Amino acid sequence: MSPTITAPNQPIPEVSRRTFLASLAASTLVIAAGTNGNRALAWAMQDADDNLPFEPNLFIAIDTAGAVTILAHRSEMGTGIKTSLPMVVADELGADWDRVTIKQAIGDARLGSQNTDGSRSIRRFYEPMRIAGATARTMLERAAAQRWNVSPDECKGRDHQVVHEPTNRTINFGDLVADAKSLETPSENDLKFKPKSEHRYIGRDIPIADLDDIVKGSATFGLDLKREGMLYAVIARSPVLGGQPIKVEVREARQTPGVVDIITLPDFTAPHAFQPLGGVAVIATSTWAAIQGREALKIEWSKSDHDTLNSKEHEATLATSARTPGRVVRKSGDAPATIANAQTANIHEADYYVPMLSHAPMEPPCAVAEVTKNAAGEPISCEAWAPTQNPQAAQSQVAQSLGIQPERVTVNVTLLGGGFGRKSKPDYVAEAALLSSELDKPVQVTWTREDDIQHDYYHTNAAMHMQAVVKDDGLPTAWLQRSAFPSIMSTFNPAADEGSGFELALGFTDIPYDVPNLQVENGKAEAHVRIGWLRSVAHIYHAFAVCSFPDELARRANRDPYEYLMDLMGEPRNLDLTGVEYPNHGEPLSRYPFEVGRLRHVTQRAAKLANWPRKLPKGRGLGIASHRSFLSYCATVVEVDISESGSLSIPNVWTVIDAGLVVNPDRVHAQLEGAAVFGASLTMHGEITATNGAIDQSNFHDYRVARMNDAPKRIHTEIIESDALPAGVGEVGVPPFAPALCNAIADATGLRIRRLPLSKHDLSWNG
Amino acid sequence: MITISVNNKKHQLNDDVDPETPLLWVLRDTLGMTGTKFGCGMGQCGSCTVHYNGEATKSCQLQVGSVGDAEITTIEGLEGNGDHPLQQAWKEHNVPQCGYCQSGQIMAAAAMLADNPKPTDDDIDLKMSGNLCRCGTYQRIRAAIHIASASKEASS
């Protein structure tokens, strides 16, 4: 055993010998020096123990019976990634999927980034997974070649065996394990990847690994974790960010049946980053008793500077900032001068606003932690179980909160009951660790829905100001756009008071329209809540403005919005972003250029699927929007039906994605279906507001999300067949939805929506 | 002392279980039956849906002291091996994404089908709108209910 890592201790399900070996392996592997250029070697182990399975690298274990265990190192929150990446490994390995067991990895830096957000799991790990699989297969092929005394080139791993092609002899993988273990890891240059024609899983619809458990109710989410002797905690947190408990009346709470203890947590110091929020924890023998105990607490909170936040005023402040000249982040030609010299009649301008949003995953944040102490009563290690998108961040935050080394923290990743970015921030895991350390018992911290809605890392509110000078054909000669929003960076640096380059690159600096005079700016904005990232992040508000404004210009010129959009995008080309701060989702533009042709193509396909244009009676309409995000191209057409009294329904949505190579098409379709519903939620209902710094909403009655009866009825999805480098999927369907829906409303009734959500508007019309 | 019947099995609860405790937390924390999920605690999301004498009921809104002689069915007891037509249809359509709300969805759908074996889209939308799915699997849920409805009809 490694002396520095606590052995993972899976509580449920029952530990089979195979999974035991695999979990043992996860904590015992020795990192070999990579000398021959195979990245898989960085994960390789050399172990002389014959009882251990063949583990050519950290991701794969094969035992002598041929059972293959593949490690899933990214978190499963509904995208299917726990299945899709192992599919890639299995395909390259030549494994039979029915004999593959998928095991969820603990947080372990040796596996590479486990931060499951940014729609990048396939993009970043498609190739490493192929290398992992091909490395293992090559070793099995070489072992078989030795056995037969033939050239390894004549041996092919497939269907869970190695075949000697000239003679059709076969040896099962399991029977080669002993020999393969003694072989050297091949260099990466020696690996031959399977051609697409030999893929059995990549590109096919494979059901998710946990499907059966989920429909039986036996799948283990974070909230389902039980440890022997576990206590249950809920925490009262300051209604305003930064408030501290200055007077706590605990008598009644202590008398609540089941309450075991009441503990004041340490206050956080700015920047809050992933630190717990502090507050007063009530610990009890059941979740319900803890909730009841908390009800009985009387707490006086200290004043916080953030109590100045009142959403109505904040909205006006952001709007003013967006209308004030700001920092220029992209410029070509001279848009301000063109606007200044234009006739008023040729200028079109609009102000858009998207309010704060909360993630509200169906499973609220929760975690179990079990801290071990030394004789002096100091914490020495911690094991945690959590639905986390980022187990390595959880590891470091728990370590920081407990004052121990990250290697002493084991983070087990359960299934996530939704994530959407909330569960990238591990504050809640550290809360459980702090309480376990205080109580010397395993502790589960549960966030109630009220905690979740009122203490989230919010998707920020944002104001966008758009100006264009248009010609007779409606097309612009000048375009100026400016956004103002509290930055995510404020969560890590309280002094941050403007949008960062990375946020602006999410759908704003990369505006793909062909306009001779173009200027993109950003204004100042202060944050008074924790700002986080939510499914598709700044793309949501940027796309709302960038994809609504062309529709306004088209209608102003009496032009078909689809035809107009195609003209506005201009010729297929790689967008020239020279001199622009443009992180491109972490990829060089040389590898993943912004290809306007691909954006045009998905737009054409979506219009075609929707049978655009269609003459519809008043009250019904179509709207289109297309947007590149996470290196993928996506277009959406929404059909809306609005009654005269203003009640809205969405009979059809068509979404087309070009995400490059796709591993599990069914899951891509599912993500696009889900994105339409997620988009419908935020467009129709999504609004978080604050009064004197405290969040006004508290649960699903006042923070509404789409239900079956108001969600889009039929969502038609299409994946563009492509062998291009894989790009993002999980978030990509969200950004175009809100503008497509609002453009459809304009089509249906003439009403232009520039401020979300729709629930704040009267949509009624007169026939 | 409270005794409740869950999935045709009687459970005698310890005296320290407050009769006002929502059934949800008794199922999860006392009986260790975690298939029934917590989502909101105020009857808004349906993740905690169980059957109370066959009727879809939000267990976060039902005090354990008021269960009485009623038979409670949870996802764990819906069908022996998890092969209820709805569970099969859910698999056939790959309905779940994260899966968290799906126990509640299946329980709500099962109660509806028992009452109305051939629901229309509108019937389904009406009856299933108490169950939130943040991943947005509604379209597949609707399709799976139709499949289960057809297979139930074929087998009866």
Short mmCIF file of N, CA, C and O in Angstrom, two decimals, chain A residues 77-78 207-208 211-212 214-217 219 221 223-224 226 232 286-288 358-360 362-364 416-418 420 446-450 666-667 669-671 673-674 677-678 681 699-701 703 705-709 711 713-715, chain B residues 18 20-22 25 28-29 32 34-35 37-42 44-45 47 75-76 81-82 87 90-91 93-103 106 121 124-126 128-142:
data_model
loop_
_atom_site.label_atom_id
_atom_site.label_comp_id
_atom_site.label_asym_id
_atom_site.label_seq_id
_atom_site.Cartn_x
_atom_site.Cartn_y
_atom_site.Cartn_z
N MET A 77 -22.85 13.15 -14.07
CA MET A 77 -23.95 13.99 -13.58
C MET A 77 -25.11 14.00 -14.56
O MET A 77 -25.98 14.86 -14.50
N GLY A 78 -25.07 13.06 -15.51
CA GLY A 78 -26.20 12.97 -16.44
C GLY A 78 -25.80 13.07 -17.90
O GLY A 78 -26.63 12.91 -18.78
N PRO A 207 -26.25 2.14 -23.81
CA PRO A 207 -26.96 2.59 -22.59
C PRO A 207 -25.97 2.91 -21.46
O PRO A 207 -24.91 2.28 -21.38
N ILE A 208 -26.34 3.85 -20.61
CA ILE A 208 -25.44 4.25 -19.53
C ILE A 208 -25.26 3.10 -18.53
O ILE A 208 -26.15 2.27 -18.33
N LEU A 211 -27.92 2.49 -15.71
CA LEU A 211 -29.34 2.54 -16.11
C LEU A 211 -30.23 1.63 -15.26
O LEU A 211 -31.26 2.04 -14.74
N ASP A 212 -29.80 0.38 -15.12
CA ASP A 212 -30.61 -0.59 -14.38
C ASP A 212 -30.79 -0.17 -12.91
O ASP A 212 -31.89 -0.20 -12.38
N ILE A 214 -30.58 2.79 -11.68
CA ILE A 214 -31.38 4.02 -11.57
C ILE A 214 -32.87 3.69 -11.60
O ILE A 214 -33.63 4.17 -10.76
N VAL A 215 -33.29 2.84 -12.54
CA VAL A 215 -34.74 2.58 -12.62
C VAL A 215 -35.24 1.71 -11.46
O VAL A 215 -36.42 1.71 -11.16
N LYS A 216 -34.32 1.03 -10.81
CA LYS A 216 -34.71 0.25 -9.63
C LYS A 216 -34.62 1.06 -8.34
O LYS A 216 -34.97 0.59 -7.26
N GLY A 217 -34.05 2.24 -8.43
CA GLY A 217 -33.88 3.06 -7.22
C GLY A 217 -32.69 2.63 -6.39
O GLY A 217 -32.56 3.01 -5.22
N ALA A 219 -29.37 2.98 -7.36
CA ALA A 219 -28.14 3.70 -7.67
C ALA A 219 -27.75 4.58 -6.48
O ALA A 219 -28.61 5.05 -5.76
N PHE A 221 -26.42 7.88 -5.11
CA PHE A 221 -26.09 9.29 -5.26
C PHE A 221 -25.43 9.76 -3.95
O PHE A 221 -25.39 9.01 -2.98
N LEU A 223 -26.40 11.79 -1.69
CA LEU A 223 -27.30 11.84 -0.54
C LEU A 223 -27.65 10.43 -0.02
O LEU A 223 -28.20 10.29 1.06
N ASP A 224 -27.34 9.41 -0.81
CA ASP A 224 -27.70 8.04 -0.42
C ASP A 224 -26.61 7.35 0.40
O ASP A 224 -26.77 6.21 0.82
N LYS A 226 -24.38 6.07 3.25
CA LYS A 226 -24.54 5.83 4.70
C LYS A 226 -23.24 5.26 5.23
O LYS A 226 -22.65 4.38 4.61
N TYR A 232 -26.14 13.39 11.05
CA TYR A 232 -26.68 14.21 9.97
C TYR A 232 -26.62 15.69 10.35
O TYR A 232 -26.97 16.04 11.47
N SER A 286 -30.92 12.30 12.58
CA SER A 286 -31.55 12.16 11.26
C SER A 286 -31.57 13.53 10.60
O SER A 286 -31.43 14.56 11.27
N THR A 287 -31.73 13.53 9.30
CA THR A 287 -31.77 14.80 8.56
C THR A 287 -32.92 15.66 9.07
O THR A 287 -32.78 16.85 9.27
N TRP A 288 -34.06 15.00 9.26
CA TRP A 288 -35.24 15.76 9.69
C TRP A 288 -35.03 16.42 11.05
O TRP A 288 -35.37 17.59 11.24
N SER A 358 -29.95 30.28 -10.54
CA SER A 358 -29.43 29.29 -9.60
C SER A 358 -29.40 27.93 -10.30
O SER A 358 -30.23 27.65 -11.15
N HIS A 359 -28.41 27.10 -9.94
CA HIS A 359 -28.26 25.81 -10.63
C HIS A 359 -29.42 24.86 -10.34
O HIS A 359 -29.91 24.20 -11.24
N ALA A 360 -29.78 24.78 -9.06
CA ALA A 360 -30.87 23.92 -8.62
C ALA A 360 -30.81 22.49 -9.18
O ALA A 360 -31.79 22.02 -9.77
N MET A 362 -31.35 18.59 -9.04
CA MET A 362 -32.39 17.91 -8.25
C MET A 362 -31.84 17.37 -6.93
O MET A 362 -32.52 17.36 -5.92
N GLU A 363 -30.60 16.90 -6.96
CA GLU A 363 -29.95 16.54 -5.70
C GLU A 363 -29.19 17.77 -5.22
O GLU A 363 -28.24 18.20 -5.88
N PRO A 364 -29.59 18.35 -4.09
CA PRO A 364 -28.85 19.52 -3.62
C PRO A 364 -27.44 19.13 -3.18
O PRO A 364 -27.14 17.94 -3.03
N LEU A 416 -23.88 11.88 -9.39
CA LEU A 416 -24.36 13.23 -9.07
C LEU A 416 -25.81 13.36 -9.53
O LEU A 416 -26.10 13.07 -10.69
N GLY A 417 -26.67 13.79 -8.61
CA GLY A 417 -28.04 14.08 -9.01
C GLY A 417 -28.09 15.46 -9.65
O GLY A 417 -28.61 16.41 -9.09
N GLY A 418 -27.48 15.57 -10.82
CA GLY A 418 -27.34 16.86 -11.51
C GLY A 418 -26.16 17.63 -10.95
O GLY A 418 -25.72 17.43 -9.81
N PHE A 420 -24.51 20.80 -13.23
CA PHE A 420 -24.69 22.07 -13.94
C PHE A 420 -23.66 23.12 -13.53
O PHE A 420 -23.90 24.31 -13.70
N THR A 446 -26.26 17.94 4.56
CA THR A 446 -27.27 18.06 3.51
C THR A 446 -27.65 19.53 3.37
O THR A 446 -27.89 20.20 4.37
N TRP A 447 -27.65 19.99 2.16
CA TRP A 447 -28.22 21.32 1.88
C TRP A 447 -29.68 21.11 1.56
O TRP A 447 -30.01 20.30 0.67
N THR A 448 -30.56 21.80 2.28
CA THR A 448 -31.97 21.74 1.89
C THR A 448 -32.11 22.55 0.60
O THR A 448 -31.18 23.24 0.18
N ARG A 449 -33.28 22.45 -0.03
CA ARG A 449 -33.46 23.22 -1.27
C ARG A 449 -33.32 24.72 -0.98
O ARG A 449 -32.77 25.47 -1.79
N GLU A 450 -33.80 25.14 0.21
CA GLU A 450 -33.69 26.56 0.55
C GLU A 450 -32.22 26.97 0.63
O GLU A 450 -31.83 28.04 0.18
N ASP A 666 -26.61 8.65 -28.77
CA ASP A 666 -27.86 8.75 -28.01
C ASP A 666 -27.72 9.75 -26.86
O ASP A 666 -28.66 10.49 -26.55
N ARG A 667 -26.54 9.75 -26.22
CA ARG A 667 -26.34 10.69 -25.11
C ARG A 667 -26.20 12.12 -25.63
O ARG A 667 -26.53 13.06 -24.91
N HIS A 669 -27.89 13.27 -28.27
CA HIS A 669 -29.30 13.65 -28.47
C HIS A 669 -29.94 14.02 -27.13
O HIS A 669 -30.65 15.02 -27.01
N ALA A 670 -29.67 13.19 -26.12
CA ALA A 670 -30.26 13.43 -24.79
C ALA A 670 -29.82 14.78 -24.23
O ALA A 670 -30.62 15.51 -23.64
N GLN A 671 -28.53 15.12 -24.42
CA GLN A 671 -28.05 16.41 -23.92
C GLN A 671 -28.73 17.57 -24.63
O GLN A 671 -29.02 18.59 -24.02
N GLU A 673 -31.76 17.46 -25.99
CA GLU A 673 -33.13 17.50 -25.48
C GLU A 673 -33.15 18.22 -24.14
O GLU A 673 -33.97 19.11 -23.88
N GLY A 674 -32.22 17.82 -23.27
CA GLY A 674 -32.16 18.43 -21.94
C GLY A 674 -31.83 19.91 -22.01
O GLY A 674 -32.36 20.71 -21.23
N VAL A 677 -34.83 22.00 -22.56
CA VAL A 677 -35.65 22.16 -21.36
C VAL A 677 -34.96 23.11 -20.38
O VAL A 677 -35.59 23.98 -19.77
N PHE A 678 -33.64 22.98 -20.26
CA PHE A 678 -32.87 23.88 -19.40
C PHE A 678 -33.01 25.32 -19.91
O PHE A 678 -33.22 26.26 -19.14
N SER A 681 -36.44 26.62 -19.12
CA SER A 681 -36.55 27.00 -17.70
C SER A 681 -36.03 28.42 -17.49
O SER A 681 -36.69 29.25 -16.88
N ASN A 699 -37.27 28.15 -3.05
CA ASN A 699 -37.57 26.76 -3.40
C ASN A 699 -38.24 26.78 -4.78
O ASN A 699 -38.32 27.83 -5.43
N PHE A 700 -38.70 25.62 -5.24
CA PHE A 700 -39.21 25.55 -6.61
C PHE A 700 -40.55 26.27 -6.82
O PHE A 700 -40.99 26.41 -7.95
N HIS A 701 -41.18 26.74 -5.74
CA HIS A 701 -42.42 27.50 -5.94
C HIS A 701 -42.13 28.91 -6.42
O HIS A 701 -42.92 29.49 -7.16
N TYR A 703 -38.69 29.80 -7.37
CA TYR A 703 -37.65 29.69 -8.39
C TYR A 703 -38.08 28.54 -9.29
O TYR A 703 -37.72 27.38 -9.08
N VAL A 705 -38.76 26.04 -12.42
CA VAL A 705 -38.08 25.45 -13.58
C VAL A 705 -39.15 24.74 -14.41
O VAL A 705 -40.26 24.50 -13.92
N ALA A 706 -38.84 24.44 -15.66
CA ALA A 706 -39.85 23.89 -16.56
C ALA A 706 -40.37 22.55 -16.04
O ALA A 706 -39.60 21.71 -15.56
N ARG A 707 -41.65 22.38 -16.14
CA ARG A 707 -42.30 21.11 -15.82
C ARG A 707 -42.76 20.46 -17.13
O ARG A 707 -42.69 21.10 -18.18
N MET A 708 -43.25 19.24 -17.01
CA MET A 708 -43.63 18.56 -18.25
C MET A 708 -44.69 19.35 -19.03
O MET A 708 -44.69 19.35 -20.26
N ASN A 709 -45.56 20.05 -18.31
CA ASN A 709 -46.66 20.73 -19.02
C ASN A 709 -46.27 22.09 -19.61
O ASN A 709 -47.02 22.64 -20.39
N ALA A 711 -42.73 22.58 -20.57
CA ALA A 711 -41.49 22.34 -21.31
C ALA A 711 -41.83 22.17 -22.80
O ALA A 711 -42.97 21.89 -23.15
N LYS A 713 -42.66 20.56 -26.15
CA LYS A 713 -43.36 19.27 -26.32
C LYS A 713 -42.53 18.29 -27.14
O LYS A 713 -42.36 17.14 -26.75
N ARG A 714 -42.05 18.71 -28.29
CA ARG A 714 -41.29 17.82 -29.16
C ARG A 714 -39.94 18.48 -29.45
O ARG A 714 -39.90 19.57 -30.01
N ILE A 715 -38.89 17.78 -29.12
CA ILE A 715 -37.55 18.31 -29.37
C ILE A 715 -36.89 17.40 -30.39
O ILE A 715 -36.66 16.22 -30.12
N ASP B 18 -40.11 10.78 15.78
CA ASP B 18 -41.19 11.74 15.99
C ASP B 18 -42.30 11.47 14.97
O ASP B 18 -42.03 11.39 13.77
N GLU B 20 -44.30 13.29 13.69
CA GLU B 20 -44.43 14.36 12.70
C GLU B 20 -43.36 14.29 11.61
O GLU B 20 -43.37 15.07 10.66
N THR B 21 -42.43 13.36 11.76
CA THR B 21 -41.37 13.24 10.74
C THR B 21 -41.98 12.88 9.39
O THR B 21 -42.80 11.96 9.30
N PRO B 22 -41.61 13.59 8.34
CA PRO B 22 -42.11 13.19 7.02
C PRO B 22 -41.68 11.75 6.70
O PRO B 22 -40.55 11.36 7.01
N TRP B 25 -38.14 10.96 5.28
CA TRP B 25 -36.91 10.85 6.08
C TRP B 25 -36.88 9.55 6.87
O TRP B 25 -35.82 9.03 7.19
N ARG B 28 -35.67 7.05 4.32
CA ARG B 28 -34.25 7.21 3.96
C ARG B 28 -33.31 7.01 5.15
O ARG B 28 -32.36 6.24 5.07
N ASP B 29 -33.58 7.72 6.24
CA ASP B 29 -32.61 7.72 7.34
C ASP B 29 -32.85 6.60 8.35
O ASP B 29 -31.92 6.09 8.94
N GLY B 32 -33.31 3.13 5.78
CA GLY B 32 -32.21 2.97 4.82
C GLY B 32 -32.67 2.69 3.40
O GLY B 32 -31.92 2.14 2.59
N THR B 34 -33.13 4.25 0.24
CA THR B 34 -32.74 5.54 -0.33
C THR B 34 -33.19 5.74 -1.77
O THR B 34 -32.83 6.73 -2.40
N GLY B 35 -33.98 4.80 -2.29
CA GLY B 35 -34.50 4.98 -3.65
C GLY B 35 -35.44 6.18 -3.75
O GLY B 35 -35.59 6.79 -4.80
N LYS B 37 -36.21 9.87 -3.15
CA LYS B 37 -35.24 10.97 -3.07
C LYS B 37 -35.79 12.24 -2.43
O LYS B 37 -36.99 12.53 -2.53
N PHE B 38 -34.88 13.01 -1.85
CA PHE B 38 -35.19 14.35 -1.35
C PHE B 38 -34.86 15.36 -2.43
O PHE B 38 -33.74 15.36 -2.96
N GLY B 39 -35.82 16.24 -2.74
CA GLY B 39 -35.52 17.27 -3.72
C GLY B 39 -35.89 18.66 -3.27
O GLY B 39 -35.23 19.63 -3.64
N CYS B 40 -36.95 18.80 -2.49
CA CYS B 40 -37.38 20.16 -2.13
C CYS B 40 -37.96 20.24 -0.72
O CYS B 40 -37.91 21.29 -0.10
N GLY B 41 -38.57 19.17 -0.24
CA GLY B 41 -39.13 19.20 1.12
C GLY B 41 -40.44 19.95 1.23
O GLY B 41 -40.92 20.18 2.33
N MET B 42 -40.99 20.39 0.11
CA MET B 42 -42.28 21.08 0.20
C MET B 42 -43.27 20.67 -0.89
O MET B 42 -44.15 21.43 -1.26
N GLN B 44 -42.97 20.17 -4.02
CA GLN B 44 -42.88 20.89 -5.29
C GLN B 44 -42.26 20.07 -6.41
O GLN B 44 -42.45 20.37 -7.58
N CYS B 45 -41.45 19.06 -6.08
CA CYS B 45 -40.62 18.45 -7.13
C CYS B 45 -40.93 16.98 -7.42
O CYS B 45 -40.57 16.49 -8.48
N SER B 47 -39.66 14.23 -6.34
CA SER B 47 -38.58 13.23 -6.26
C SER B 47 -38.88 12.17 -5.20
O SER B 47 -38.34 11.08 -5.25
N ILE B 75 -40.08 2.73 -4.70
CA ILE B 75 -39.47 2.23 -5.94
C ILE B 75 -38.86 0.85 -5.73
O ILE B 75 -38.92 0.00 -6.61
N GLU B 76 -38.33 0.61 -4.53
CA GLU B 76 -37.70 -0.69 -4.26
C GLU B 76 -38.74 -1.82 -4.31
O GLU B 76 -38.39 -2.98 -4.53
N ASN B 81 -38.22 -7.62 -9.49
CA ASN B 81 -36.87 -7.51 -10.04
C ASN B 81 -36.64 -6.22 -10.81
O ASN B 81 -35.75 -6.16 -11.64
N GLY B 82 -37.47 -5.25 -10.54
CA GLY B 82 -37.31 -4.01 -11.29
C GLY B 82 -37.77 -4.17 -12.73
O GLY B 82 -37.27 -3.48 -13.61
N GLN B 87 -40.41 0.36 -15.86
CA GLN B 87 -38.95 0.29 -15.69
C GLN B 87 -38.30 -0.25 -16.97
O GLN B 87 -37.25 0.22 -17.39
N TRP B 90 -38.48 2.51 -19.51
CA TRP B 90 -37.48 3.53 -19.16
C TRP B 90 -36.10 3.14 -19.71
O TRP B 90 -35.36 3.97 -20.19
N LYS B 91 -35.82 1.84 -19.63
CA LYS B 91 -34.52 1.37 -20.14
C LYS B 91 -34.51 1.37 -21.66
O LYS B 91 -33.53 1.75 -22.30
N HIS B 93 -35.99 3.31 -23.65
CA HIS B 93 -35.87 4.67 -24.18
C HIS B 93 -34.68 5.42 -23.61
O HIS B 93 -34.52 6.61 -23.88
N ASN B 94 -33.85 4.74 -22.83
CA ASN B 94 -32.72 5.43 -22.19
C ASN B 94 -33.18 6.75 -21.59
O ASN B 94 -32.60 7.81 -21.86
N VAL B 95 -34.22 6.69 -20.78
CA VAL B 95 -34.81 7.92 -20.24
C VAL B 95 -33.85 8.70 -19.34
O VAL B 95 -33.66 9.88 -19.52
N PRO B 96 -33.22 8.04 -18.34
CA PRO B 96 -32.50 8.84 -17.34
C PRO B 96 -31.28 9.54 -17.90
O PRO B 96 -30.60 9.02 -18.79
N GLN B 97 -31.04 10.73 -17.38
CA GLN B 97 -29.73 11.36 -17.59
C GLN B 97 -28.99 11.21 -16.25
O GLN B 97 -28.30 10.21 -16.06
N CYS B 98 -29.15 12.16 -15.32
CA CYS B 98 -28.49 11.93 -14.02
C CYS B 98 -29.21 10.85 -13.23
O CYS B 98 -28.60 10.15 -12.45
N GLY B 99 -30.51 10.73 -13.42
CA GLY B 99 -31.27 9.64 -12.82
C GLY B 99 -31.90 9.93 -11.47
O GLY B 99 -32.70 9.15 -10.97
N TYR B 100 -31.56 11.07 -10.88
CA TYR B 100 -31.96 11.33 -9.50
C TYR B 100 -33.48 11.38 -9.33
O TYR B 100 -34.01 10.84 -8.37
N CYS B 101 -34.17 12.02 -10.26
CA CYS B 101 -35.63 12.19 -10.11
C CYS B 101 -36.41 10.98 -10.58
O CYS B 101 -37.62 10.94 -10.43
N GLN B 102 -35.70 10.01 -11.20
CA GLN B 102 -36.44 8.98 -11.95
C GLN B 102 -37.25 8.03 -11.08
O GLN B 102 -38.27 7.52 -11.51
N SER B 103 -36.82 7.77 -9.84
CA SER B 103 -37.66 6.93 -8.96
C SER B 103 -39.03 7.58 -8.81
O SER B 103 -40.06 6.91 -8.93
N ILE B 106 -41.07 7.41 -12.04
CA ILE B 106 -41.62 6.07 -12.30
C ILE B 106 -42.80 5.78 -11.35
O ILE B 106 -43.83 5.25 -11.77
N ASP B 121 -51.31 12.14 -24.36
CA ASP B 121 -50.23 13.09 -24.03
C ASP B 121 -50.70 14.10 -22.99
O ASP B 121 -49.97 14.40 -22.04
N ILE B 124 -50.89 12.62 -19.58
CA ILE B 124 -49.55 12.42 -19.03
C ILE B 124 -48.98 13.76 -18.54
O ILE B 124 -48.48 13.87 -17.42
N ASP B 125 -49.09 14.77 -19.40
CA ASP B 125 -48.55 16.08 -19.01
C ASP B 125 -49.19 16.58 -17.72
O ASP B 125 -48.50 17.12 -16.85
N LEU B 126 -50.47 16.38 -17.61
CA LEU B 126 -51.18 16.84 -16.42
C LEU B 126 -50.71 16.08 -15.19
O LEU B 126 -50.33 16.67 -14.18
N MET B 128 -48.07 14.18 -14.71
CA MET B 128 -46.62 14.10 -14.44
C MET B 128 -46.00 15.47 -14.15
O MET B 128 -44.81 15.57 -13.91
N SER B 129 -46.82 16.51 -14.17
CA SER B 129 -46.23 17.85 -14.00
C SER B 129 -45.84 18.17 -12.57
O SER B 129 -45.23 19.20 -12.30
N GLY B 130 -46.18 17.28 -11.67
CA GLY B 130 -45.72 17.47 -10.28
C GLY B 130 -44.32 16.94 -10.07
O GLY B 130 -43.78 17.03 -8.97
N ASN B 131 -43.74 16.34 -11.10
CA ASN B 131 -42.41 15.74 -10.96
C ASN B 131 -41.41 16.49 -11.82
O ASN B 131 -41.48 16.45 -13.05
N LEU B 132 -40.48 17.17 -11.17
CA LEU B 132 -39.47 17.93 -11.89
C LEU B 132 -38.32 17.04 -12.34
O LEU B 132 -37.94 16.10 -11.64
N CYS B 133 -37.80 17.36 -13.53
CA CYS B 133 -36.55 16.75 -13.98
C CYS B 133 -35.68 17.90 -14.48
O CYS B 133 -36.01 18.52 -15.50
N ARG B 134 -34.63 18.19 -13.77
CA ARG B 134 -33.79 19.34 -14.14
C ARG B 134 -32.94 19.01 -15.37
O ARG B 134 -32.51 19.90 -16.09
N CYS B 135 -32.69 17.71 -15.62
CA CYS B 135 -31.94 17.32 -16.83
C CYS B 135 -32.81 17.48 -18.07
O CYS B 135 -32.30 17.50 -19.19
N GLY B 136 -34.14 17.48 -17.87
CA GLY B 136 -35.04 17.68 -19.00
C GLY B 136 -35.35 16.43 -19.79
O GLY B 136 -35.32 16.43 -21.02
N THR B 137 -35.70 15.34 -19.09
CA THR B 137 -35.98 14.08 -19.79
C THR B 137 -37.47 13.90 -20.10
O THR B 137 -37.90 12.80 -20.44
N TYR B 138 -38.24 14.99 -19.99
CA TYR B 138 -39.70 14.86 -20.10
C TYR B 138 -40.16 14.15 -21.37
O TYR B 138 -41.08 13.33 -21.35
N GLN B 139 -39.53 14.47 -22.48
CA GLN B 139 -39.97 13.90 -23.75
C GLN B 139 -39.83 12.38 -23.74
O GLN B 139 -40.71 11.65 -24.20
N ARG B 140 -38.72 11.91 -23.19
CA ARG B 140 -38.53 10.45 -23.15
C ARG B 140 -39.42 9.80 -22.10
O ARG B 140 -39.84 8.65 -22.26
N ILE B 141 -39.69 10.52 -21.02
CA ILE B 141 -40.61 9.99 -20.02
C ILE B 141 -41.98 9.77 -20.67
O ILE B 141 -42.59 8.70 -20.53
N ARG B 142 -42.43 10.76 -21.41
CA ARG B 142 -43.74 10.66 -22.06
C ARG B 142 -43.76 9.47 -23.03
O ARG B 142 -44.70 8.66 -23.02
#
